[in-house]
Amino acid sequence: MTAYVDSSALLKRYLIEPDSKLGQSLLDEDVDLVTSRITIVEVRRALGLLASAVERVLTRANFAHDLESISIVEVDALVCADAASIAEETGLRSLDSIHVASARRISDVDITFITFDVRQAAVARSLGLTVLGA
């Protein structure tokens, strides 16, 4: 199985938050993880804001290690065009629309979208994606 993971889900690996245990269990399953290039920026920003200096060094190293086994969807013209349509049609925020468009770009028909963003999850479901987390 292939799972698209957004930053809200991936952060469950590094920070203690509501639903961290659920997030960990979803990410620890035997799945091929895929995410958007923008996830790197979102996760690094969150780790920089929410973690202490010591935690920041450790979590950044763990995140860099994890990225080696996560496939990246580039934010190209096709992803941006789809994201713009999603944002226009649903009112979903820009970065969230990029995540949904990135997941739709993956050709695996068994793709699962993992997010803990309720609004993003609702839009992903409305567009036919299977959603876990939120």
PDB file of C-alpha atoms in Angstrom:
ATOM      1  CA  MET A   1       0.000   0.000   0.000  1.00  0.00           C
ATOM      2  CA  THR A   2       1.085   3.565  -0.682  1.00  0.00           C
ATOM      3  CA  ALA A   3       0.206   6.387   1.697  1.00  0.00           C
ATOM      4  CA  TYR A   4       0.474  10.102   1.076  1.00  0.00           C
ATOM      5  CA  VAL A   5       1.396  11.778   4.358  1.00  0.00           C
ATOM      6  CA  ASP A   6       1.006  15.508   4.984  1.00  0.00           C
ATOM      7  CA  SER A   7       2.918  17.544   7.561  1.00  0.00           C
ATOM      8  CA  SER A   8       0.215  17.289  10.244  1.00  0.00           C
ATOM      9  CA  ALA A   9       0.553  13.503  10.145  1.00  0.00           C
ATOM     10  CA  LEU A  10       4.316  13.363   9.778  1.00  0.00           C
ATOM     11  CA  LEU A  11       4.814  15.654  12.774  1.00  0.00           C
ATOM     12  CA  LYS A  12       3.179  12.986  14.954  1.00  0.00           C
ATOM     13  CA  ARG A  13       6.495  11.114  14.628  1.00  0.00           C
ATOM     14  CA  TYR A  14       8.499  13.910  16.219  1.00  0.00           C
ATOM     15  CA  LEU A  15       6.236  15.822  18.592  1.00  0.00           C
ATOM     16  CA  ILE A  16       3.889  14.780  21.361  1.00  0.00           C
ATOM     17  CA  GLU A  17       0.530  16.105  20.217  1.00  0.00           C
ATOM     18  CA  PRO A  18      -3.084  15.006  20.390  1.00  0.00           C
ATOM     19  CA  ASP A  19      -3.416  11.837  18.308  1.00  0.00           C
ATOM     20  CA  SER A  20       0.366  11.213  18.277  1.00  0.00           C
ATOM     21  CA  LYS A  21      -0.148   7.526  19.101  1.00  0.00           C
ATOM     22  CA  LEU A  22      -2.647   7.118  16.271  1.00  0.00           C
ATOM     23  CA  GLY A  23      -0.347   8.994  13.912  1.00  0.00           C
ATOM     24  CA  GLN A  24       2.588   6.796  14.880  1.00  0.00           C
ATOM     25  CA  SER A  25       0.577   3.642  14.320  1.00  0.00           C
ATOM     26  CA  LEU A  26      -0.530   4.808  10.859  1.00  0.00           C
ATOM     27  CA  LEU A  27       3.019   5.744   9.881  1.00  0.00           C
ATOM     28  CA  ASP A  28       4.586   2.597  11.318  1.00  0.00           C
ATOM     29  CA  GLU A  29       2.466   0.272   9.209  1.00  0.00           C
ATOM     30  CA  ASP A  30       4.106  -1.492   6.283  1.00  0.00           C
ATOM     31  CA  VAL A  31       3.410   1.243   3.725  1.00  0.00           C
ATOM     32  CA  ASP A  32       5.364   3.191   1.150  1.00  0.00           C
ATOM     33  CA  LEU A  33       5.206   6.833   2.253  1.00  0.00           C
ATOM     34  CA  VAL A  34       4.952   9.698  -0.215  1.00  0.00           C
ATOM     35  CA  THR A  35       4.751  13.425   0.489  1.00  0.00           C
ATOM     36  CA  SER A  36       5.048  16.786  -1.235  1.00  0.00           C
ATOM     37  CA  ARG A  37       8.267  18.791  -1.383  1.00  0.00           C
ATOM     38  CA  ILE A  38       6.491  21.484   0.695  1.00  0.00           C
ATOM     39  CA  THR A  39       6.224  19.070   3.625  1.00  0.00           C
ATOM     40  CA  ILE A  40       9.936  19.524   4.263  1.00  0.00           C
ATOM     41  CA  VAL A  41       9.425  23.259   4.799  1.00  0.00           C
ATOM     42  CA  GLU A  42       6.309  22.777   6.932  1.00  0.00           C
ATOM     43  CA  VAL A  43       7.870  20.138   9.190  1.00  0.00           C
ATOM     44  CA  ARG A  44      11.166  22.000   9.646  1.00  0.00           C
ATOM     45  CA  ARG A  45       9.246  25.187  10.500  1.00  0.00           C
ATOM     46  CA  ALA A  46       7.087  23.376  13.061  1.00  0.00           C
ATOM     47  CA  LEU A  47      10.078  21.664  14.636  1.00  0.00           C
ATOM     48  CA  GLY A  48      11.857  25.006  14.884  1.00  0.00           C
ATOM     49  CA  LEU A  49       8.888  26.657  16.591  1.00  0.00           C
ATOM     50  CA  LEU A  50       7.643  23.893  18.852  1.00  0.00           C
ATOM     51  CA  ALA A  51      10.700  21.961  19.951  1.00  0.00           C
ATOM     52  CA  SER A  52      13.392  22.971  22.448  1.00  0.00           C
ATOM     53  CA  ALA A  53      16.939  23.494  21.127  1.00  0.00           C
ATOM     54  CA  VAL A  54      17.986  19.958  22.061  1.00  0.00           C
ATOM     55  CA  GLU A  55      14.785  18.455  20.649  1.00  0.00           C
ATOM     56  CA  ARG A  56      15.230  20.507  17.485  1.00  0.00           C
ATOM     57  CA  VAL A  57      18.657  18.978  16.780  1.00  0.00           C
ATOM     58  CA  LEU A  58      17.443  15.432  17.454  1.00  0.00           C
ATOM     59  CA  THR A  59      14.156  15.733  15.603  1.00  0.00           C
ATOM     60  CA  ARG A  60      15.789  17.420  12.612  1.00  0.00           C
ATOM     61  CA  ALA A  61      18.250  14.514  12.372  1.00  0.00           C
ATOM     62  CA  ASN A  62      15.434  11.973  12.701  1.00  0.00           C
ATOM     63  CA  PHE A  63      13.395  13.796  10.077  1.00  0.00           C
ATOM     64  CA  ALA A  64      16.357  13.910   7.659  1.00  0.00           C
ATOM     65  CA  HIS A  65      16.866  10.172   8.165  1.00  0.00           C
ATOM     66  CA  ASP A  66      13.162   9.446   7.594  1.00  0.00           C
ATOM     67  CA  LEU A  67      13.147  11.509   4.385  1.00  0.00           C
ATOM     68  CA  GLU A  68      15.565   9.015   2.857  1.00  0.00           C
ATOM     69  CA  SER A  69      12.741   6.466   2.752  1.00  0.00           C
ATOM     70  CA  ILE A  70       9.896   8.823   1.763  1.00  0.00           C
ATOM     71  CA  SER A  71       9.187   9.476  -1.913  1.00  0.00           C
ATOM     72  CA  ILE A  72       8.769  13.142  -2.813  1.00  0.00           C
ATOM     73  CA  VAL A  73       6.183  14.603  -5.192  1.00  0.00           C
ATOM     74  CA  GLU A  74       7.596  17.744  -6.776  1.00  0.00           C
ATOM     75  CA  VAL A  75       5.434  20.851  -6.879  1.00  0.00           C
ATOM     76  CA  ASP A  76       5.405  21.227 -10.643  1.00  0.00           C
ATOM     77  CA  ALA A  77       3.032  22.984 -13.037  1.00  0.00           C
ATOM     78  CA  LEU A  78       0.529  20.092 -13.018  1.00  0.00           C
ATOM     79  CA  VAL A  79       0.369  19.951  -9.221  1.00  0.00           C
ATOM     80  CA  CYS A  80      -0.007  23.735  -9.047  1.00  0.00           C
ATOM     81  CA  ALA A  81      -2.800  23.781 -11.632  1.00  0.00           C
ATOM     82  CA  ASP A  82      -4.702  21.049  -9.791  1.00  0.00           C
ATOM     83  CA  ALA A  83      -4.096  22.754  -6.439  1.00  0.00           C
ATOM     84  CA  ALA A  84      -5.402  26.052  -7.819  1.00  0.00           C
ATOM     85  CA  SER A  85      -8.582  24.342  -9.024  1.00  0.00           C
ATOM     86  CA  ILE A  86      -9.031  22.600  -5.674  1.00  0.00           C
ATOM     87  CA  ALA A  87      -8.547  25.877  -3.803  1.00  0.00           C
ATOM     88  CA  GLU A  88     -10.992  27.741  -6.068  1.00  0.00           C
ATOM     89  CA  GLU A  89     -13.661  25.073  -5.907  1.00  0.00           C
ATOM     90  CA  THR A  90     -13.451  24.238  -2.201  1.00  0.00           C
ATOM     91  CA  GLY A  91     -11.918  27.238  -0.450  1.00  0.00           C
ATOM     92  CA  LEU A  92      -9.175  24.988   0.933  1.00  0.00           C
ATOM     93  CA  ARG A  93      -6.000  26.824   1.943  1.00  0.00           C
ATOM     94  CA  SER A  94      -3.167  26.996  -0.582  1.00  0.00           C
ATOM     95  CA  LEU A  95      -0.683  24.600   1.033  1.00  0.00           C
ATOM     96  CA  ASP A  96      -3.431  22.141   1.917  1.00  0.00           C
ATOM     97  CA  SER A  97      -4.576  22.240  -1.709  1.00  0.00           C
ATOM     98  CA  ILE A  98      -1.021  21.450  -2.807  1.00  0.00           C
ATOM     99  CA  HIS A  99      -1.007  18.406  -0.515  1.00  0.00           C
ATOM    100  CA  VAL A 100      -4.280  17.106  -1.957  1.00  0.00           C
ATOM    101  CA  ALA A 101      -3.107  17.782  -5.519  1.00  0.00           C
ATOM    102  CA  SER A 102       0.193  16.035  -4.801  1.00  0.00           C
ATOM    103  CA  ALA A 103      -1.639  12.963  -3.544  1.00  0.00           C
ATOM    104  CA  ARG A 104      -3.824  12.970  -6.655  1.00  0.00           C
ATOM    105  CA  ARG A 105      -0.675  13.068  -8.802  1.00  0.00           C
ATOM    106  CA  ILE A 106       0.374   9.630  -7.538  1.00  0.00           C
ATOM    107  CA  SER A 107      -0.707   6.934  -9.954  1.00  0.00           C
ATOM    108  CA  ASP A 108      -1.211   4.226  -7.302  1.00  0.00           C
ATOM    109  CA  VAL A 109      -4.942   3.466  -7.207  1.00  0.00           C
ATOM    110  CA  ASP A 110      -4.648   2.225  -3.624  1.00  0.00           C
ATOM    111  CA  ILE A 111      -3.298   5.529  -2.311  1.00  0.00           C
ATOM    112  CA  THR A 112      -4.342   6.443   1.208  1.00  0.00           C
ATOM    113  CA  PHE A 113      -4.177  10.077   2.340  1.00  0.00           C
ATOM    114  CA  ILE A 114      -3.003  10.460   5.952  1.00  0.00           C
ATOM    115  CA  THR A 115      -3.722  13.812   7.599  1.00  0.00           C
ATOM    116  CA  PHE A 116      -4.889  15.199  10.917  1.00  0.00           C
ATOM    117  CA  ASP A 117      -6.225  18.387   9.319  1.00  0.00           C
ATOM    118  CA  VAL A 118     -10.015  18.011   9.428  1.00  0.00           C
ATOM    119  CA  ARG A 119     -10.767  20.497   6.659  1.00  0.00           C
ATOM    120  CA  GLN A 120      -8.144  19.064   4.343  1.00  0.00           C
ATOM    121  CA  ALA A 121      -9.415  15.538   5.074  1.00  0.00           C
ATOM    122  CA  ALA A 122     -12.968  16.523   4.138  1.00  0.00           C
ATOM    123  CA  VAL A 123     -11.850  17.943   0.790  1.00  0.00           C
ATOM    124  CA  ALA A 124      -9.646  14.920   0.071  1.00  0.00           C
ATOM    125  CA  ARG A 125     -12.598  12.610   0.788  1.00  0.00           C
ATOM    126  CA  SER A 126     -14.889  14.696  -1.426  1.00  0.00           C
ATOM    127  CA  LEU A 127     -12.387  14.214  -4.261  1.00  0.00           C
ATOM    128  CA  GLY A 128     -12.427  10.446  -3.845  1.00  0.00           C
ATOM    129  CA  LEU A 129      -9.326   9.845  -1.742  1.00  0.00           C
ATOM    130  CA  THR A 130      -9.332   7.341   1.111  1.00  0.00           C
ATOM    131  CA  VAL A 131      -8.391   9.316   4.234  1.00  0.00           C
ATOM    132  CA  LEU A 132      -7.003   8.157   7.569  1.00  0.00           C
ATOM    133  CA  GLY A 133      -6.259  10.252  10.641  1.00  0.00           C
ATOM    134  CA  ALA A 134      -8.795  13.056  10.718  1.00  0.00           C
TER     135      ALA A 134
END
